[in-house]
Every structure is written in structure tokens, then in C-alpha cells.
Amino acid sequence: MAKCLVCGSEYESFINFGKQPVANRFIPPGEYESEYFFEMKVGFCEHCKMVQLENQPEREEMFNETYAFYSSTSEYMKKHFQKFAESIKNKYCTTENPFVVEMGSNDGIMMQNFKNWNMRHLGVEPSKNVAEVARSKGINTINEFFSEELAQKIIAEYGQADAFLSANVMCHIPYIHSIGAGIAMLLKPKGVLCFEDPYICEVIDKTSYDQIYDEHVFLFSVMSVSAAFERHGLEVIDCEYQITHGGSMRYTLGHKGQHQISENVKKQLEYEKKMGIDKLETYQQFAKNVENSKNQLLELLTSLKKEGKRVVGYGATSKSTTVLNYCGIGPEFIDFISDTTPIKQGKVTPGTHIPVRPYEEFSNDMPEYALLFAWNHKDEIMAKEDDFKTQKGKWITYIPEVHIFE
Ligand code: SAH
Ligand code: TYD
Ligand code: ZN
């Protein structure tokens, strides 16, 4: 039995992925003694409907000066965050000299827009390396973890905020009530909290179990987000589906009673009920689908290996850490994983020790099969990989089920 991080009720886990490493900690070859592992179990709280990891590494194990995820590696995501920032500016920055805060601002992919518009902004980013990149672009950034305590300091220095933003961060933070209390305090009476994260309904629908890794302590729904923030006097006033990260939801919240509630909220809640995300059985079925997916992927890779085919991975995503460690896929199946992020190159994947190589090693000597770990960027990748197709290369994916495509 574990205790729900949101409401304190007891729950049992519905899936155990076994020992998992820190997903974004790519390691120099051979330096395996200090590798950190934890038992990754996921549970569903029947009381507040939150899906959550039963335990998670300490935050400093994950977010530090060697954090390997640089947001700006995707051109598509740059455009996505530009549009996100534009919508916030137009809709919610209507006061004189508005102030916008972002939690987990990384290399400044979102905040650069507010900076370019000469608006008052503040990025809060604990991982030093990426925070430095943002600073070097002239983006106002503090190198700290957001919390209720930090909110007080921000108010003392800047005053209250019109908008508090975050993308792919809220679901990383187990101390959600410190965050909620901090945001409630920081927001002006008409201020909004707007954040997006991978959406539980998409994870269930696509069996995209790779969205579950050390950093993703929660998988949110409108239902569970409402329950989590209610006690801080915040209510969901809008929700908008996003295609990013394999299917995400953007939640907008405001102080209770201060905004009109969009029809989207009611519709989405009805959809979630229809999907059964408020029922334990749905997660038990998901667990079975995950096991099937694993068996099929292993079967496919084993047969390709027997046929002597060369398989290379495409995109050393954090998500791939769960797939590789859970399925037991190492260098015996995959020669290397190609990735455009310099800090990952020359290192090996956490736990399974597959080499990560620069993109050029893929493009200069194309394999027969490429296993698409960055499946969430499929459109962007397919648009630039015509050569692979011309050379009769084949793609392998496991989303929504294991299959090969050309
Ligand atoms: N918003 C970016 C980055 C997401 S990665 C994007 O969507 O691309 C998650 C980021 O959250 C990391 O940069 C990590 O350092 C940061 N983070 C983790 N815990 C945090 C906390 N308590 N406060 C602020 N940022 C945090
Ligand atoms: P991403 O799927 O954004 O995130 P996560 O780590 O949260 O699962 O990571 C994409 C990774 O794939 C990142 O390391 C960069 C890499 N990548 C490429 O190598 N080539 C590409 O064309 C794209 C879009 C990403
Ligand atoms: Zn709960």
C-alpha cells in the first residue's frame, strides 16, 4: 500500500516496471558504479483519481547541472511555445506592465518570446546548465526549484503575476501542494495558471507506457487536476488538447469564481468518464496491454537479429529509458541510438548502456531498420528523412502497437 501524494488515501499499484534508472542521466561508457536505480511502480488513487509513481528519486538526482533535455532541439516545439506565449499575451496579459512567470523554463524556449516583446518575465529553472543557456539569451532566469517559499520571494521582488506557466514540468513534481499554494499566492486576483503535460487518456489509448519514467510522477486528467488544485482555491476554467509529446492537455486555472468556465471543461470531463479513467479496471487492462507490447517488440527485435539485420535507434528520448529497461533491450539488439543533443552523444543509455551517437553516424551509414524512440516528433522527422526511405530503410514503432512502416 502507498499513500496518494494528492489526498493521502491509500492505493495499490497496478503495474511494476521493475528497476529503472534516472531517464535523462546518460553516462560516460564504463562509469556504471554510481548509476542510480529505483523500483518503478505506478498506482491509481480511487479517491482523487490521480495516477502516480509510488516512489521517485530525489529531485537533485534528476535536475542538476548535467540535465540532458534541452527544449530547443525541436523546431516544432519552438513554434508551439511561440503560439502558447502569444495566446497568453493576448488573453491574459491585459493589465498595465504585466508579469509572467514560468516554472521549468529550461533553455528559454517559451520565455524568449516574452523577452522579445519586452515584457516583464521570470523563468524558474533548477537545472543549471539549461538555465545558463537561457540567461545567455538575455532571459531573466533564477536557478532554483519553484515552491511556496520561492513564491514568497518572487512576490517580494516582483509583485504578483498575471500568468504562471509551465509545460512538461507540473507532472514532474511530487510536492504538488507546495506548488499549488505558491501559485495561488503568486497570482493576481484575475491571474491564471496555465500548464500542459502528457494526457492520461492518450497514454491509455496508445499504450504509450514510455510516458512513465522517473520524472513523470503524475499522469494528469482534468478530473485529477481539478481535485489537486481545488484545495488551493484554484479551479479549471479551460482545457485544450495539444498534439505535442504524443498527446497532451493544456489546463488553465484561475482563482475560484473569477472567470467564466469554458464548455470544454464539461465536455472533457464527460470524455474522461467515457474512457473509464476514473476506474481501476481501466488501468489493469492498460497493464496487460503494456505487457503485450513488450512481448511483441522483443519478438520483432529477436527475429530481425536472427536475420542479421542492422537496427539503430532514432532519438535517445527519456521515454526510451523505460522501454529499454523494461523490455531488457541493450546493445545486443540495437547498435546505437542517434541523437542531435551534444550532451547525450558519446555517452550510453541509462541502465542498458547502448551508445548514443551524433546524427551523422545515422545519416552517413543508414541501417536497415530504425527504431523510432522519438515517435512524438514523427511528422518532423519523416519530413526530413526522405533519404532513409530512398535507401529502403524501414521504421519500427511500438506506438500505438508494434509495427513496421516505410
Ligand atoms: N518547459 C520545457 C522543459 C521541460 S523539462 C519544455 O516543455 O520543453 C522539465 C524541466 O523542469 C527541467 O528543465 C527541470 O529542471 C525543471 N524542473 C523540475 N522541477 C522543478 C521545480 N520544482 N521548479 C522549476 N522547475 C523544475
Ligand atoms: P523528446 O521526445 O522531446 O523528449 P523526452 O526526452 O521527454 O522523451 O526528446 C527528443 C529527443 O530526440 C531529443 O534527445 C532530441 C532527439 N531528436 C533527434 O535526434 N532528431 C530529431 O529530429 C528530433 C526532433 C529529436
Ligand atoms: Zn488521491
Short mmCIF file of C-alpha atoms and ligand atoms in Angstrom, two decimals, residues 4-9 11 45-50 52, ligand 3:
data_model
loop_
_atom_site.label_atom_id
_atom_site.label_comp_id
_atom_site.label_asym_id
_atom_site.label_seq_id
_atom_site.Cartn_x
_atom_site.Cartn_y
_atom_site.Cartn_z
CA CYS A 4 -1.57 9.28 -2.50
CA LEU A 5 0.60 12.36 -2.94
CA VAL A 6 -2.50 14.47 -3.51
CA CYS A 7 -5.13 13.35 -0.99
CA GLY A 8 -3.31 10.96 1.34
CA SER A 9 -5.62 7.96 0.62
CA TYR A 11 -3.81 2.78 -3.02
CA CYS A 45 -5.86 6.65 -6.33
CA GLU A 46 -9.55 5.75 -6.48
CA HIS A 47 -10.37 8.67 -4.23
CA CYS A 48 -8.93 11.67 -6.15
CA LYS A 49 -8.29 9.78 -9.46
CA MET A 50 -4.61 10.67 -9.64
CA GLN A 52 1.17 8.42 -9.82
ZN ZN B 3 -5.66 10.62 -4.01
#
